[in-house]
Short mmCIF file of C-alpha atoms in Angstrom, two decimals:
data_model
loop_
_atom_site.label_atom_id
_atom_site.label_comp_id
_atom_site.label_asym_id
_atom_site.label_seq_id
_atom_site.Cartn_x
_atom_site.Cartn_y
_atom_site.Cartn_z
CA UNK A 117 87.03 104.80 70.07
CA UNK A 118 89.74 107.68 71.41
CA UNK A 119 93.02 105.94 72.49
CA UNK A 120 94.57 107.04 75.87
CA UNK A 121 98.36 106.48 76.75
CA UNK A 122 99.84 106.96 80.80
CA UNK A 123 102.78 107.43 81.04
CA UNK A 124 103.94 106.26 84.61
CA UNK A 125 106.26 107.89 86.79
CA UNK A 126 106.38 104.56 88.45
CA UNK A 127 104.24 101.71 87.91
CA UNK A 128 101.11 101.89 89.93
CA UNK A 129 100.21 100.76 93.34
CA UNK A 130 96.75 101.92 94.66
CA UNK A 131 97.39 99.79 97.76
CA UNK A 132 100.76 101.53 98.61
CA UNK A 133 99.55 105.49 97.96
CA UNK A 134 97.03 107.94 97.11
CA UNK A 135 98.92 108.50 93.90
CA UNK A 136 98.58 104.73 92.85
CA UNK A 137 94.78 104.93 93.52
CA UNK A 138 94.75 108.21 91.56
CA UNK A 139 96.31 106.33 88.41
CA UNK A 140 93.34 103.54 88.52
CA UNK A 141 90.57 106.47 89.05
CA UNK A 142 92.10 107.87 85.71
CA UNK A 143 91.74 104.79 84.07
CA UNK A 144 88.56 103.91 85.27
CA UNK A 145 86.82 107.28 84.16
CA UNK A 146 88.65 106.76 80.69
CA UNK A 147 87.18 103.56 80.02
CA UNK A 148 83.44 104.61 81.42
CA UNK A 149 84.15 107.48 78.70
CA UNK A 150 84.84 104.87 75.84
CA UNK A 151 88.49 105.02 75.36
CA UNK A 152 91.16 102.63 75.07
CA UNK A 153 93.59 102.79 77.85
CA UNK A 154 97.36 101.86 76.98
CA UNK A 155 100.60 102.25 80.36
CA UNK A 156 104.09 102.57 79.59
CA UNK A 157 106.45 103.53 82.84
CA UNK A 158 110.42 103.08 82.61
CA UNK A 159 110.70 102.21 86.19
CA UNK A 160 111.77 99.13 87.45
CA UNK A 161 108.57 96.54 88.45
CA UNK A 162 107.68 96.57 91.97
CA UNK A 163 106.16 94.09 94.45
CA UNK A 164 102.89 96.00 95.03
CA UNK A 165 101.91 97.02 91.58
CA UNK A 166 99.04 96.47 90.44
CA UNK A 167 98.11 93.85 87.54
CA UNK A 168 96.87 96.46 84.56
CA UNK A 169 95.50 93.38 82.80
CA UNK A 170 93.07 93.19 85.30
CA UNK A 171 91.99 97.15 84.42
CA UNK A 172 92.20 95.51 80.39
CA UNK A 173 94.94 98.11 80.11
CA UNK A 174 98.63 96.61 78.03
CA UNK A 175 101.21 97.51 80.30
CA UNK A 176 104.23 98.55 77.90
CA UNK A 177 107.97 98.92 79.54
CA UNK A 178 109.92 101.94 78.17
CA UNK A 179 113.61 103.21 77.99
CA UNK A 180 114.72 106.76 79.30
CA UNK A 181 116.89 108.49 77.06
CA UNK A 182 115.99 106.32 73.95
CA UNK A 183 114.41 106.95 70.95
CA UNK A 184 112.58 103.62 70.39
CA UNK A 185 109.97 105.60 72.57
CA UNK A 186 108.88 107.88 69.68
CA UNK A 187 108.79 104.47 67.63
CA UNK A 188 106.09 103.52 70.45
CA UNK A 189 104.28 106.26 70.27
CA UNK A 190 104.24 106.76 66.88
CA UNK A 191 103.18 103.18 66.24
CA UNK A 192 100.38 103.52 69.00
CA UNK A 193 98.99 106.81 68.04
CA UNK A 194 97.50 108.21 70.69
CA UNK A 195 94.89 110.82 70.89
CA UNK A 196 95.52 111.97 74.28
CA UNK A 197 98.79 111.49 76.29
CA UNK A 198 98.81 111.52 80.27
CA UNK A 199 101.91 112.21 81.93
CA UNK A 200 102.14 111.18 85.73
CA UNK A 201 103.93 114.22 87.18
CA UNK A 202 105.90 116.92 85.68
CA UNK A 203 109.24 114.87 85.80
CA UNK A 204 107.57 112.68 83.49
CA UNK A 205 106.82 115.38 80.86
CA UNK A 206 110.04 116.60 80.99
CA UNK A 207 111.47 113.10 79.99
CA UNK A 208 108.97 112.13 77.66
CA UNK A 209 107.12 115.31 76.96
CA UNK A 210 109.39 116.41 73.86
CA UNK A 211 109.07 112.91 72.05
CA UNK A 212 105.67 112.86 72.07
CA UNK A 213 105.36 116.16 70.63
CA UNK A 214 107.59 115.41 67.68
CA UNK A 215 106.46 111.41 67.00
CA UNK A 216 102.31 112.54 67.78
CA UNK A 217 101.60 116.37 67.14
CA UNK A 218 98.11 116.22 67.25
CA UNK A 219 97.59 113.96 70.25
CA UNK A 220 96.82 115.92 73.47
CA UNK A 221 98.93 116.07 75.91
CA UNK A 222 97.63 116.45 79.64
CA UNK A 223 99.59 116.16 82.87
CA UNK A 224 98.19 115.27 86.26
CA UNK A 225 100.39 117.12 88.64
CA UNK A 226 99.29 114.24 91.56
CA UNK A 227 99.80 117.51 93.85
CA UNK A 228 102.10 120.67 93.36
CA UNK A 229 105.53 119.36 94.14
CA UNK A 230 107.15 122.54 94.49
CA UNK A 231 104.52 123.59 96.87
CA UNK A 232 105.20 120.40 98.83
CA UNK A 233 108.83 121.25 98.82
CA UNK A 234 108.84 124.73 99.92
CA UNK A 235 106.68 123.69 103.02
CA UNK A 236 109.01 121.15 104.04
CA UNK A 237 112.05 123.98 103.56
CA UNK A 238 110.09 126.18 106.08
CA UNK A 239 109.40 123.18 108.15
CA UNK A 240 112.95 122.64 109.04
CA UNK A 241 113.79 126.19 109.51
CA UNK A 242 110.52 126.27 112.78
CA UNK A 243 112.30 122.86 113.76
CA UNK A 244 116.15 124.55 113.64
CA UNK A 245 114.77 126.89 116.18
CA UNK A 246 111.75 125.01 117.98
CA UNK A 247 111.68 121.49 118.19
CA UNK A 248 107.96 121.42 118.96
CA UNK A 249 106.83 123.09 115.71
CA UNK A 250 103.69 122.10 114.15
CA UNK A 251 102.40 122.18 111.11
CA UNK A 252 103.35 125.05 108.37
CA UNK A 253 100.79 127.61 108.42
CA UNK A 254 102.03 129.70 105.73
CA UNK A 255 100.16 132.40 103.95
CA UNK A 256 99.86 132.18 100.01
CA UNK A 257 102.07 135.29 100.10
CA UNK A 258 104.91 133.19 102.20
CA UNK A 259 104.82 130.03 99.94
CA UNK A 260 105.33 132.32 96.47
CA UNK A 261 108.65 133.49 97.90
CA UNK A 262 109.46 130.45 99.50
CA UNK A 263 108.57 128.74 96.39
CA UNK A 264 110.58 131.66 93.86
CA UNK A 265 113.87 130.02 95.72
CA UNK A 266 113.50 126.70 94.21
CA UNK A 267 114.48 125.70 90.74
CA UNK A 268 111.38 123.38 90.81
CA UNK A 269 108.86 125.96 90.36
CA UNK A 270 110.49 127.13 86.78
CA UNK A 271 110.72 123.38 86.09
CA UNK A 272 107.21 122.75 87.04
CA UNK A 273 105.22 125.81 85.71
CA UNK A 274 106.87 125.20 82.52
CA UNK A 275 105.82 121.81 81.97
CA UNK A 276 102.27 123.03 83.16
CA UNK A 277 102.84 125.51 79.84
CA UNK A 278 104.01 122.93 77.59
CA UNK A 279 100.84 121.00 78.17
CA UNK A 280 97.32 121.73 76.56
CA UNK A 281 95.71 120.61 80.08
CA UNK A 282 96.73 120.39 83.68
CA UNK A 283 95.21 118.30 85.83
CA UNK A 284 95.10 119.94 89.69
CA UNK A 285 93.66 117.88 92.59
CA UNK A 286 93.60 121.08 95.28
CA UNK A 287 91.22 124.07 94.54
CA UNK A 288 94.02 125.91 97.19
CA UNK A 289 96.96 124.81 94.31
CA UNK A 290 94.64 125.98 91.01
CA UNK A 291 94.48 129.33 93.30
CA UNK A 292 98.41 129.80 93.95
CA UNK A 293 99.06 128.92 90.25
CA UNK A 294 96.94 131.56 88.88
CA UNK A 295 97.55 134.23 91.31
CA UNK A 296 100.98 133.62 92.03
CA UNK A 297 102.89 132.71 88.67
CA UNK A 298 100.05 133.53 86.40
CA UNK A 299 98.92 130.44 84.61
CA UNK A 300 96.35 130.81 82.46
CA UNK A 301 92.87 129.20 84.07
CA UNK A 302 92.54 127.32 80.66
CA UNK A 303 95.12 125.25 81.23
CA UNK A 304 94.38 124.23 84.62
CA UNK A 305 91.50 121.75 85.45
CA UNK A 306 90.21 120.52 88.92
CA UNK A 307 90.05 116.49 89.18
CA UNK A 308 89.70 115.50 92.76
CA UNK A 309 90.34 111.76 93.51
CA UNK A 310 87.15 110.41 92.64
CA UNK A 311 85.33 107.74 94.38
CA UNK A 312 81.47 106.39 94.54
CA UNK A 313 80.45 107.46 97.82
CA UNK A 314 77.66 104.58 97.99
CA UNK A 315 75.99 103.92 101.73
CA UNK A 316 78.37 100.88 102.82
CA UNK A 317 78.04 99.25 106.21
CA UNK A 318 80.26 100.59 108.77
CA UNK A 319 81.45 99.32 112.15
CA UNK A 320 79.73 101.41 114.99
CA UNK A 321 81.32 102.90 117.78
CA UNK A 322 81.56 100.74 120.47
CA UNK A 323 82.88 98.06 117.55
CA UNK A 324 86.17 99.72 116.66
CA UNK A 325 89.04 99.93 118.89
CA UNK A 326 92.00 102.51 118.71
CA UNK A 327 93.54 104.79 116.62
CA UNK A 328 94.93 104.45 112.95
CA UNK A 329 97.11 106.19 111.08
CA UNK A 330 98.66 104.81 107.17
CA UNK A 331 100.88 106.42 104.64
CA UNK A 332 104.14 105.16 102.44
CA UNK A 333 106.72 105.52 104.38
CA UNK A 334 108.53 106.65 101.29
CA UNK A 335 106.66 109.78 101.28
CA UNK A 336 108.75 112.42 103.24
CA UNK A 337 105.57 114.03 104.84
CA UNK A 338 104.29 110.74 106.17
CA UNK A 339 107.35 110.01 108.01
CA UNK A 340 107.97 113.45 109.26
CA UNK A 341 103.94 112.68 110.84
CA UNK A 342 104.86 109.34 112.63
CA UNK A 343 107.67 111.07 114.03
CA UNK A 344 105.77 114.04 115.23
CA UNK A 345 103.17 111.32 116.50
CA UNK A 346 105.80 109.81 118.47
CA UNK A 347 107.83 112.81 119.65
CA UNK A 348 104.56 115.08 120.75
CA UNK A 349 101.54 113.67 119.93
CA UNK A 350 101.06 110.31 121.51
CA UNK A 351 102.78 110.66 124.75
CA UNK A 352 99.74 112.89 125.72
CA UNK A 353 97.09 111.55 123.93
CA UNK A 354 98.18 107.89 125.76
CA UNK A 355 98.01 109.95 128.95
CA UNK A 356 94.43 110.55 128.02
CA UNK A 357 93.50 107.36 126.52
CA UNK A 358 95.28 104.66 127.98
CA UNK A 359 93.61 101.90 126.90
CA UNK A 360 94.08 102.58 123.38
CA UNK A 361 96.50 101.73 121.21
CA UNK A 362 98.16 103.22 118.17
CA UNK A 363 98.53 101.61 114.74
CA UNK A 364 100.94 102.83 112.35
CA UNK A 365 100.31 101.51 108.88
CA UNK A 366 102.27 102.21 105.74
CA UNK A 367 104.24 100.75 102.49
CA UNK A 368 108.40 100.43 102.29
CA UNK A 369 108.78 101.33 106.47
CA UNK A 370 112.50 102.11 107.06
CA UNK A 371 114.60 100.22 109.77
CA UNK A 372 114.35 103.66 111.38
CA UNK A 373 110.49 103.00 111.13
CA UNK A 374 110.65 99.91 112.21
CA UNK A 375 112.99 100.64 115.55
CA UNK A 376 109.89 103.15 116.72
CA UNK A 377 107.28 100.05 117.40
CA UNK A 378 106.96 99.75 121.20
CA UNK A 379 103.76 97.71 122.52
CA UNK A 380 104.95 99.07 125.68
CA UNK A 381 103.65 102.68 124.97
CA UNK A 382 101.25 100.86 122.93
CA UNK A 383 102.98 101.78 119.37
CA UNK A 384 102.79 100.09 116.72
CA UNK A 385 104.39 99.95 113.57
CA UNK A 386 102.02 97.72 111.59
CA UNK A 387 104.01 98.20 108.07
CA UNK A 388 101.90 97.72 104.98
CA UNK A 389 98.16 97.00 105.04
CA UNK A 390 96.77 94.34 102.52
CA UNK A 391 93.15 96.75 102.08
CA UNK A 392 93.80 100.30 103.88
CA UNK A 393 89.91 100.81 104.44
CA UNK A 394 89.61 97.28 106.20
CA UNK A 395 92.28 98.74 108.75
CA UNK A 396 90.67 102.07 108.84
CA UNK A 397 87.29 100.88 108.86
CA UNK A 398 88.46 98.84 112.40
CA UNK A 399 89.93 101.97 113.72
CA UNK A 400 87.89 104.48 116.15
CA UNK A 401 89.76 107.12 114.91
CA UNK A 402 92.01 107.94 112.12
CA UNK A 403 95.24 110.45 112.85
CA UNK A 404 96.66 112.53 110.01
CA UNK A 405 99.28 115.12 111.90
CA UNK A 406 100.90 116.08 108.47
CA UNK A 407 103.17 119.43 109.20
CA UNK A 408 103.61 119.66 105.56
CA UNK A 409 102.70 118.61 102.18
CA UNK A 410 100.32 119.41 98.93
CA UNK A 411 97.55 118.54 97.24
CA UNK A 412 94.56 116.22 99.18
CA UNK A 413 94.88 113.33 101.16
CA UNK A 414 93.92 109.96 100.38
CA UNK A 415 93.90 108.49 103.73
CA UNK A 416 91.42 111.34 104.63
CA UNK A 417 89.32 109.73 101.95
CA UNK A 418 89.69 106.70 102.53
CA UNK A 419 88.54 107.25 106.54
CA UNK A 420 85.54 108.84 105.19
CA UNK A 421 84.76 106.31 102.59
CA UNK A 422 84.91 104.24 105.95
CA UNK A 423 82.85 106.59 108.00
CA UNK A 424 85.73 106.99 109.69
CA UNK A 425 86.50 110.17 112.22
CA UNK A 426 89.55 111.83 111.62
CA UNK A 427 91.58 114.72 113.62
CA UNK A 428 93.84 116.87 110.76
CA UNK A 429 95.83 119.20 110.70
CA UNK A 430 95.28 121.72 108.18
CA UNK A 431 98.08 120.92 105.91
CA UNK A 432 96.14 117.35 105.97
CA UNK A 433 92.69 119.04 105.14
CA UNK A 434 93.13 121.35 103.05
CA UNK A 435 91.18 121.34 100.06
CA UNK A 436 89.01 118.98 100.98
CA UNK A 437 86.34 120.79 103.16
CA UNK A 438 82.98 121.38 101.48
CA UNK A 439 79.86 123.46 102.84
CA UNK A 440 79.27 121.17 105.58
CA UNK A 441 80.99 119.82 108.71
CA UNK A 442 84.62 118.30 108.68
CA UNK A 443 84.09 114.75 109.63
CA UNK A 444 86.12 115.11 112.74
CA UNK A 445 88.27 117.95 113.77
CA UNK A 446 91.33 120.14 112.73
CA UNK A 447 94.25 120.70 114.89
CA UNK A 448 97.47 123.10 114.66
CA UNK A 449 99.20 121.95 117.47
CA UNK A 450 100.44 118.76 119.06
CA UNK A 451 98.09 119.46 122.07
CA UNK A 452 95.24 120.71 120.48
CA UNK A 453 95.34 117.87 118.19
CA UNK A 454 95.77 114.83 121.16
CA UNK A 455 92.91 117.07 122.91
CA UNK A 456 90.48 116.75 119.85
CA UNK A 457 91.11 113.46 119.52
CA UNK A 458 90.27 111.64 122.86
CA UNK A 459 87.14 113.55 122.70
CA UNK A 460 86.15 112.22 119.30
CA UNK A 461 87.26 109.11 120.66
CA UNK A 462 86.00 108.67 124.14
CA UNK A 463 82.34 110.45 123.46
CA UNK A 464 80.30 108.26 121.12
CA UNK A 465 77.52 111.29 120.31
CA UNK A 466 80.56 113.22 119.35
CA UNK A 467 81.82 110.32 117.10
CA UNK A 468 78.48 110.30 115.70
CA UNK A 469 78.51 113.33 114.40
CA UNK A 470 81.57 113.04 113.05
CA UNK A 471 81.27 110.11 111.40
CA UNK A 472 77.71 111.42 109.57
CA UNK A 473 79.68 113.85 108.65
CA UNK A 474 81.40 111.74 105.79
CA UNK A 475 79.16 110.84 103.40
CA UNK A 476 78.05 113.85 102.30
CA UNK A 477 81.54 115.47 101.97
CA UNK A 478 82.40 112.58 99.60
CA UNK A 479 79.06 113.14 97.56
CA UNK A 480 79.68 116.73 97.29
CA UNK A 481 83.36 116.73 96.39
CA UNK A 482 84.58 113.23 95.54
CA UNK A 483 81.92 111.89 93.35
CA UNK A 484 83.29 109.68 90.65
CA UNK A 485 79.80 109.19 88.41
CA UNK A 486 80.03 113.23 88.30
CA UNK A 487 83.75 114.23 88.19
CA UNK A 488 84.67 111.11 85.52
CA UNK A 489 82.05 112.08 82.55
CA UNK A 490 82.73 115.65 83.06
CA UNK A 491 86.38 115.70 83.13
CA UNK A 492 86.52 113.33 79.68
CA UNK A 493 83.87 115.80 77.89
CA UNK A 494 86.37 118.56 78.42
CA UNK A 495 89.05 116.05 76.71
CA UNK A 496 87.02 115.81 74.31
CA UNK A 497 85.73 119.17 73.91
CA UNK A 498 89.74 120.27 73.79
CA UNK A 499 90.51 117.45 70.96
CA UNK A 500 88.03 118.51 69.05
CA UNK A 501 89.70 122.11 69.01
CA UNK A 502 93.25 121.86 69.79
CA UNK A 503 94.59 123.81 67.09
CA UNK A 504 92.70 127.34 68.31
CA UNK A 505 93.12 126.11 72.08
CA UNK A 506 97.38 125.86 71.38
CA UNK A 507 97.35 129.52 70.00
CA UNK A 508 96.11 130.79 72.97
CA UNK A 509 99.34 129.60 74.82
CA UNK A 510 101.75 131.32 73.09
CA UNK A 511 103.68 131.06 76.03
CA UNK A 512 103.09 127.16 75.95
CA UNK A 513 104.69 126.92 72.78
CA UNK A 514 107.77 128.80 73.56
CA UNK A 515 108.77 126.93 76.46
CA UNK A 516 108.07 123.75 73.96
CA UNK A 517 110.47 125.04 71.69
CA UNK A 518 113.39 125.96 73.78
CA UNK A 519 112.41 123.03 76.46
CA UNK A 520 112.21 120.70 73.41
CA UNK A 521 115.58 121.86 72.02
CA UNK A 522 117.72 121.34 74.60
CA UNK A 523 116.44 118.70 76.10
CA UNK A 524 115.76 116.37 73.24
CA UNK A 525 120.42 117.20 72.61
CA UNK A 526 120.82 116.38 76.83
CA UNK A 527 118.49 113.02 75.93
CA UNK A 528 120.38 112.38 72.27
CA UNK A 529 123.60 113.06 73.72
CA UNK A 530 123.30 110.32 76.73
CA UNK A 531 121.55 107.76 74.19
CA UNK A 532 124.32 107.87 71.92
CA UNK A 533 126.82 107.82 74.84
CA UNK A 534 125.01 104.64 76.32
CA UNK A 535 125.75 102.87 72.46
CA UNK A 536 129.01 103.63 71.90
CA UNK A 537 129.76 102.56 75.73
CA UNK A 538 127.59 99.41 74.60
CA UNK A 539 129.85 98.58 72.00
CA UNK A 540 132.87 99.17 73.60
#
């Protein structure tokens, strides 16, 4: 059996975010593909982390800055190496390539960070001069120069290069990479969250009550949408649905989170939900007014794995459409979107049709028992050739080199600082 080692930006909690779920989806398809699955994350443990003995993966706590890592590593011997985002790689990326040459080293982007953080830039430059602004709407074109202004891109394209793959969960992102900042397609590989879109039974539509929305609170887009809920959004949707109410779900909410709840205009600030799809699956409606962001949404999945009607906007969407109909609607604006979703919520044929919408978008997109087998027969495929798939990124190893060099002296430098302050 192959040997697999995450390496965790943070320890992983599928209950909290998308990117938590995504972590256990990796797992899962590595252990359906016979490999032994190993974690090691340097970040403090958290409340709402999940148990990894429970996935029969070792959980394995790790030092920045310290070379007992490549002692891990070395001792482990992985044949393929994960890292959770590109900040990860930088840390750990260089150790790994001294202490394990020949393991593979792949990096799942979660979504395109820079891409996330230019949108937000041009978010707050609409809101300097409109306080109404909706969601970004940026052409590819836009984002590459808004993007080009950021040190992030350089730091994230090159740890895309240092890596043998890349895993990319947008088709939109694998696009803008290739056409934008010309990374090779062999590097980049498109791995969806993955779920098994199984008939499950589902409330009906005179069952559920009110509107939903969920997201960590600690994720900058999913604040910036409650506030744009509260500020735009529900004022006139509540005008057009009074009965209903709206529940705000979401890990780590703020004081400033907290201060919005106001069962007067029937908002609520719910905080974190023990099972998202039990709350979602209760809801008429999911709401997902993100004005900015990256990769695909895992509340969007979620709603459908819940036959669940959602309105987007189509920062929230994109990516995720397939050859059928979206499972709801998409909105650019705060009226168009409080319009589109007292329809879906007050005409049950409508909601029908939404909601039959799901299942097939999840078969044709999402499908774990097709996605999972595939993506670990290219890891294998790649292991089984690594040496004549490396020296066709000759760019790859040059940024390894110089990346390597001066990071491994920053990371040397601040170890040796941290013992002789030890000692002293």
């Amino acid at each position: 059996m192959k040997r697999a080692l995450i390496v965790g930006y943070v320890w992983p909690e599928p209950n909290s975010s998308a990117a938590g779920a995504r972590i256990v989806q990796l797992i899962q398809a590595l252990h359906a593909g016979d490999f032994v699955v190993d974690f090691a994350c340097a970040a403090a443990l958290s409340e709402h982390q999940i148990d990894l003995s429970s996935l029969n993966v070792p959980a394995h706590s790790i030092a920045l800055n310290c070379s007992s890592f490549e002692e891990f590593v070395r001792a482990l011997a992985p044949d393929v190496v994960i890292f959770d985002r590109f900040v990860t790689e930088e840390q750990f990326g260089w150790r790994v390539a001294s202490a394990c040459p020949a393991a593979l080293r792949v990096l799942d982007t979660e979504d395109l960070h820079s891409l996330r953080a230019a949108r937000e830039q041009l978010l707050k430059q609409a809101l300097a001069s409109d306080k109404q602004a909706g969601p970004v709407l940026a052409e590819s074109a836009e984002l590459f120069c808004q993007m080009r202004r950021s040190e992030m891109i350089l730091r994230e394209v090159a740890s895309i290069l240092r890596c043998d793959m890349t895993l990319m969960i947008s088709p939109v992102e694998i696009a803008l990479l290739q056409d934008y900042f010309q990374v090779p397609q062999a590097l980049l590989y498109l791995l969806p969250f993955m779920v098994n879109p199984g008939e499950s039974e589902r409330h009906t539509f005179i069952e559920r009550r009110h509107f939903v929305t969920i997201g960590n609170f600690r994720h900058n887009p999913n604040w910036d949408a409650v506030l744009w809920l509260k500020q735009s959004i529900w004022p006139e949707l509540r005008r057009q649905v009074p009965e209903a109410e709206l529940h705000i779900y979401g890990a780590y909410p703020p004081k400033k989170a907290t201060q919005l709840h106001n069962p007067a205009e029937r908002f609520y600030i719910k905080g974190w939900a023990d099972d998202a799809q039990v709350v979602i699956g209760a809801a008429r409606v999911l709401l997902a007014p993100l004005r900015f962001g990256a990769g695909i949404k895992g509340k969007l999945l979620d709603a459908m794995r819940c036959a669940t009607p959602n309105i987007a906007t189509p920062i929230a969407s994109e990516g995720m459409g397939g050859e059928g109909p979206w499972p709801g609607a998409i909105a650019t604006d705060a009226e168009s979107f409080a319009r589109e979703a007292a329809r879906l919520y007050l005409e049950a044929d409508h909601w029908r049709h939404a909601a039959d919408a799901c299942l097939p978008l999840l078969r044709e997109n999402f499908d774990a028992q097709r996605l999972g087998p595939a993506w670990v027969h290219r890891l294998h495929g790649l292991l089984d050739d690594l040496d004549a798939h490396r020296q066709k990124n000759f760019l790859g190893a040059m940024f390894q080199f110089h990346a390597a060099r001066s990071t491994e002296f920053m990371s040397r430098w601040i170890e040796v600082k941290s013992r002789l302050q030890g000692d002293s």
